[in-house]
mmCIF file of C-alpha atoms in Angstrom:
data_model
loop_
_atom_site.group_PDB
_atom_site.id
_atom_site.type_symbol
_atom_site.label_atom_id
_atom_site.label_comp_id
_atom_site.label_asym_id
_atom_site.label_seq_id
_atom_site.Cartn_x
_atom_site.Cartn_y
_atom_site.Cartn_z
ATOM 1 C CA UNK A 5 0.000 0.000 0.000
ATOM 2 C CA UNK A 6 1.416 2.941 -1.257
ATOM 3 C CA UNK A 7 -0.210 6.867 0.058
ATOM 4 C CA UNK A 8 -4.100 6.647 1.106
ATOM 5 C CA UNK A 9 -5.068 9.906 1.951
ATOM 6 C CA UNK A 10 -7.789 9.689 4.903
ATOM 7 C CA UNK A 11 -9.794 13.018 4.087
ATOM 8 C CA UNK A 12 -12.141 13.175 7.479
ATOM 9 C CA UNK A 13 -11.295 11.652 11.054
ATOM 10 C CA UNK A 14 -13.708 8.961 10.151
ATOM 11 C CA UNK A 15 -11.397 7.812 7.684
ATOM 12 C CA UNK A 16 -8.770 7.485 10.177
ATOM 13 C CA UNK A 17 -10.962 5.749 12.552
ATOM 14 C CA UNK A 18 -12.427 3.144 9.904
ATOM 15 C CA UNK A 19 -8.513 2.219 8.639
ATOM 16 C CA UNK A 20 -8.162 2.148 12.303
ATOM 17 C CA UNK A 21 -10.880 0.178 12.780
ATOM 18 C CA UNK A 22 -9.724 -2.725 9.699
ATOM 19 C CA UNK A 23 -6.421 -2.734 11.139
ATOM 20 C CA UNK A 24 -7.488 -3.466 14.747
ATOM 21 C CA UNK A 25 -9.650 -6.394 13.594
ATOM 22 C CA UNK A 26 -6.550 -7.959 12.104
ATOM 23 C CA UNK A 27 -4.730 -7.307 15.051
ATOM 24 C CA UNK A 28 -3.521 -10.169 17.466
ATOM 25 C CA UNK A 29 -1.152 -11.100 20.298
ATOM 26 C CA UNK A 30 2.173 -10.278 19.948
ATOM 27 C CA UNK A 31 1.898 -7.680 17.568
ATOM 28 C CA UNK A 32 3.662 -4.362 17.969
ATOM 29 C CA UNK A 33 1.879 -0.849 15.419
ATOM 30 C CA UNK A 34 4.318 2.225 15.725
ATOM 31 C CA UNK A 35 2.748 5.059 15.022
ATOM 32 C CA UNK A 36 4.470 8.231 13.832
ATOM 33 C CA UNK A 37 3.798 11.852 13.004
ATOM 34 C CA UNK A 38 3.614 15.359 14.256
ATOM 35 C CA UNK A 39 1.473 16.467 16.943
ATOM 36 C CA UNK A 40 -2.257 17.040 15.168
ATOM 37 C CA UNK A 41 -1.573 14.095 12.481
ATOM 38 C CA UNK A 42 -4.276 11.736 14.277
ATOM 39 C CA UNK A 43 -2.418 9.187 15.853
ATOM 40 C CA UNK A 44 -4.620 8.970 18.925
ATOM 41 C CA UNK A 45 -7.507 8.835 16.711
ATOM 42 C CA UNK A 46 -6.278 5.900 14.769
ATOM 43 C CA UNK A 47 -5.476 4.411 17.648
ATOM 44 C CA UNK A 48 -9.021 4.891 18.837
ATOM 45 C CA UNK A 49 -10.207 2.876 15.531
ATOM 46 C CA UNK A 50 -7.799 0.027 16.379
ATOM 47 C CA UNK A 51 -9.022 -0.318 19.807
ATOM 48 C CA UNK A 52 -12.870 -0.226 17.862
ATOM 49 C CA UNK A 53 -11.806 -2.890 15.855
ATOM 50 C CA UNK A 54 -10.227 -5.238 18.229
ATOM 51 C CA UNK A 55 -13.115 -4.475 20.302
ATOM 52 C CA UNK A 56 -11.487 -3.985 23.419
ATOM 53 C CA UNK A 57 -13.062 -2.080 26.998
ATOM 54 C CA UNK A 58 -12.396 1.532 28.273
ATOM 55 C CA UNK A 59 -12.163 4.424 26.644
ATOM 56 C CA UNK A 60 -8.630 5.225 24.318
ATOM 57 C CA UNK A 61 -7.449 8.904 25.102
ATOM 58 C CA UNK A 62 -3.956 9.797 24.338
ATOM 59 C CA UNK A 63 -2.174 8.123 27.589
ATOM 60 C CA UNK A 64 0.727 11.437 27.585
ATOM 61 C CA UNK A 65 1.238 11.610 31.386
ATOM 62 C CA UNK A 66 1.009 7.907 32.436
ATOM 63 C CA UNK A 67 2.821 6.759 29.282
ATOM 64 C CA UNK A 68 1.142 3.667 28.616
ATOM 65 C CA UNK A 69 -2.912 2.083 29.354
ATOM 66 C CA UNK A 70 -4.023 -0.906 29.069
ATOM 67 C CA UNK A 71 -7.145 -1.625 27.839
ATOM 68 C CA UNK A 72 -8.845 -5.380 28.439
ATOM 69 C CA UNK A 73 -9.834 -8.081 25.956
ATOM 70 C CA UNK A 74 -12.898 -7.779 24.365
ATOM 71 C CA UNK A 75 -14.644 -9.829 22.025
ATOM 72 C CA UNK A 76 -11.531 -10.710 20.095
ATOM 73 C CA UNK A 77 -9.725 -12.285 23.019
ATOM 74 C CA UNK A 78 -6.410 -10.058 22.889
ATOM 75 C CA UNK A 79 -5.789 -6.911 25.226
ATOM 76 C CA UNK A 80 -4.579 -3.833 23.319
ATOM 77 C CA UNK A 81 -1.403 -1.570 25.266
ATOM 78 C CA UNK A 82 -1.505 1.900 24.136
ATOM 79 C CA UNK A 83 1.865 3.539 25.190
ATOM 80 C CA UNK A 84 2.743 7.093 24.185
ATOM 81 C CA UNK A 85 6.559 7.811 24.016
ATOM 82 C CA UNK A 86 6.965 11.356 23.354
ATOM 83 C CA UNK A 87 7.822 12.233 26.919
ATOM 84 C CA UNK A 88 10.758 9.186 27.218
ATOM 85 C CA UNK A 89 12.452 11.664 24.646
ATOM 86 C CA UNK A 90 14.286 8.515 23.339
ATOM 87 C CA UNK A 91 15.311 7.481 27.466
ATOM 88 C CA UNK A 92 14.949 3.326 26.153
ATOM 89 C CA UNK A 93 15.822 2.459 30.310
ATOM 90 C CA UNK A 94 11.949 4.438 31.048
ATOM 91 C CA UNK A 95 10.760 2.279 28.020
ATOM 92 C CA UNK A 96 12.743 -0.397 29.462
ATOM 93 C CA UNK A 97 10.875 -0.011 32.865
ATOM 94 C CA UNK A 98 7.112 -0.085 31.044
ATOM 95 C CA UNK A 99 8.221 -3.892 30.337
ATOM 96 C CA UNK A 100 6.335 -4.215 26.809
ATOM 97 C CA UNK A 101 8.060 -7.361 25.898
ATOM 98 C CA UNK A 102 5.811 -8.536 28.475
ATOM 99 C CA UNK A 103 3.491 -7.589 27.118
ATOM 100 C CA UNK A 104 4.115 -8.157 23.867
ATOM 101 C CA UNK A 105 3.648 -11.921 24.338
ATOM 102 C CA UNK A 106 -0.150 -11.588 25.406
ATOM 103 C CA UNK A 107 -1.600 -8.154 23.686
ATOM 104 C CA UNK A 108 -1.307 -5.932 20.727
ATOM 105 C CA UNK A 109 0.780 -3.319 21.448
ATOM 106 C CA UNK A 110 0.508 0.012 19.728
ATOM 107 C CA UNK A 111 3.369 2.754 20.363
ATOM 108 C CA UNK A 112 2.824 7.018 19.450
ATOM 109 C CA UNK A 113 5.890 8.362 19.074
ATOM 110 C CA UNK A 114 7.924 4.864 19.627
ATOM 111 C CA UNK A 115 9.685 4.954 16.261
ATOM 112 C CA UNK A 116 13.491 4.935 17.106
ATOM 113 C CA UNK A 117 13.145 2.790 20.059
ATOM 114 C CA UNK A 118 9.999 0.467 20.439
ATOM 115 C CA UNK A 119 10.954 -1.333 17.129
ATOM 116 C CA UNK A 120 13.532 -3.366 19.163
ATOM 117 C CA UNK A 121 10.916 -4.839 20.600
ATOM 118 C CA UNK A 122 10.027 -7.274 17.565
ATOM 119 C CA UNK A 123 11.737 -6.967 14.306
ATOM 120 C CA UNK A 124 7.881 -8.289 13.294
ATOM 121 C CA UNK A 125 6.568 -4.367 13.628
ATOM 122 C CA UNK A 126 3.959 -2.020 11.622
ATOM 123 C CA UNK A 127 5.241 1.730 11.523
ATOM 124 C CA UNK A 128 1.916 3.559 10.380
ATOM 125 C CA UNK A 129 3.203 7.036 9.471
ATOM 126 C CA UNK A 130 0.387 9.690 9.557
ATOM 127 C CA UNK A 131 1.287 13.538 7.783
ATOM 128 C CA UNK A 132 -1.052 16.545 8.264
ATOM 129 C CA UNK A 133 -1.791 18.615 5.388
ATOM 130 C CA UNK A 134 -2.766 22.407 5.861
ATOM 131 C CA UNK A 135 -6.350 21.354 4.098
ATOM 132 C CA UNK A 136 -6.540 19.041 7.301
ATOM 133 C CA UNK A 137 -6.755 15.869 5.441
ATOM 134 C CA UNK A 138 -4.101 13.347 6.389
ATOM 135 C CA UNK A 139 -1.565 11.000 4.159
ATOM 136 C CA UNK A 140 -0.749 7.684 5.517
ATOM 137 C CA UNK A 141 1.772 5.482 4.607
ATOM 138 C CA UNK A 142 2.458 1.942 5.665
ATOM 139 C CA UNK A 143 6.239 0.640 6.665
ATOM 140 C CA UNK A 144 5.996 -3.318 7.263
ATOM 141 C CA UNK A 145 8.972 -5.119 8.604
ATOM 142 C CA UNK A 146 9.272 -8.970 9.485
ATOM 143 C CA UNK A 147 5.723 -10.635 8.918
ATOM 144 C CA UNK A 148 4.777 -7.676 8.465
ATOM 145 C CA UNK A 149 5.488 -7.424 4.560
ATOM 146 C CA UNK A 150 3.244 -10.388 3.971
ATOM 147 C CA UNK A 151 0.150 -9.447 6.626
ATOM 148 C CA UNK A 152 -0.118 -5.734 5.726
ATOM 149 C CA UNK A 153 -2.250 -6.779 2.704
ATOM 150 C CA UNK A 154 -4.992 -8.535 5.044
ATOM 151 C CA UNK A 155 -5.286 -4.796 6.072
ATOM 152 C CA UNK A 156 -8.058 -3.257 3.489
ATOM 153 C CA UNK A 157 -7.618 -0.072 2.566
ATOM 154 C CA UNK A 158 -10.188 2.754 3.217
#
C-alpha cells in the first residue's frame, strides 16, 4: 500500500478500525507523526476494531494504558513515548516485551526505540496537510510485509 489519503477523522478511525480487527497477540503498530496528524484517533479505531473495553485517550502523562480483551480475546497496550524523549531504560521499565507476548501493542511516538521490541513491527506514518486531510503510509517489517495486505484499505 502505497499513500491513502484519509480526508475526514472517520477515515482514520475506519482504517483504524480494519487494522485493529486484524490485530492479534504479539503484535507491535508504531505510530508516527507530528502532533495534530491523528495518531490517537487511529489508535481509537484500532481499539474499535479489536473491540477492546475503556475508553482510548492519548495516555501522555502515564505513558502507557491498558485496555482489556474484548470480544476478540487479545488486550490492546496503548503507550505514548513522546515524553521518554528517546530514554529506552523508562521504556525499558514499562516492560512491553511482556506484554508483547499476550496483547497488541501500539506505540505514538515509539519509532526509534519500540521497534527493538520485535523486528515483526507495523510503523503507520500519519502527515497533516494544511487542508486538514491526512496522508498515511504503511512501513511493514518482518511478517509484516506479507500481513499488511490482510489490512483493506479505506
Amino acid at each position: 500500500m502505497d499513500k491513502v489519503i484519509l480526508e475526514t477523522p472517520e477515515d482514520t478511525m475506519a482504517f483504524g478500525r480494519a487494522l485493529g480487527a486484524v490485530l492479534r497477540a504479539g503484535d507491535l503498530v508504531l505510530l508516527d507523526g507530528p502532533l495534530g496528524a491523528g495518531k490517537t484517533t487511529l489508535t481509537r479505531g484500532i481499539a474499535d476494531g479489536m473491540g477492546v473495553g475503556g475508553r482510548v485517550s492519548s495516555p501522555t502523562f502515564v505513558l502507557a494504558r491498558v485496555h482489556s480483551a474484548g470480544a476478540g480475546g487479545v488486550p490492546l497496550v496503548h503507550v505514548d513515548a513522546y515524553r521518554l524523549g528517546g530514554d529506552l531504560t523508562l521504556l525499558d521499565d514499562l516492560d512491553l516485551d511482556t506484554d508483547l507476548e499476550r496483547s497488541a501493542v501500539v506505540v505514538e511516538w515509539g519509532e526509534g526505540s519500540a521497534e527493538r521490541l520485535s523486528e515483526d513491527h507495523l510503523v503507520v506514518r500519519l502527515e497533516r496537510r494544511e487542508d486538514d486531510t491526512r496522508v498515511m503510509r504503511l512501513e511493514p517489517h518482518g511478517t509484516w510485509t506479507e500481513r499488511v495486505g490482510l489490512v483493506p484499505s479505506p
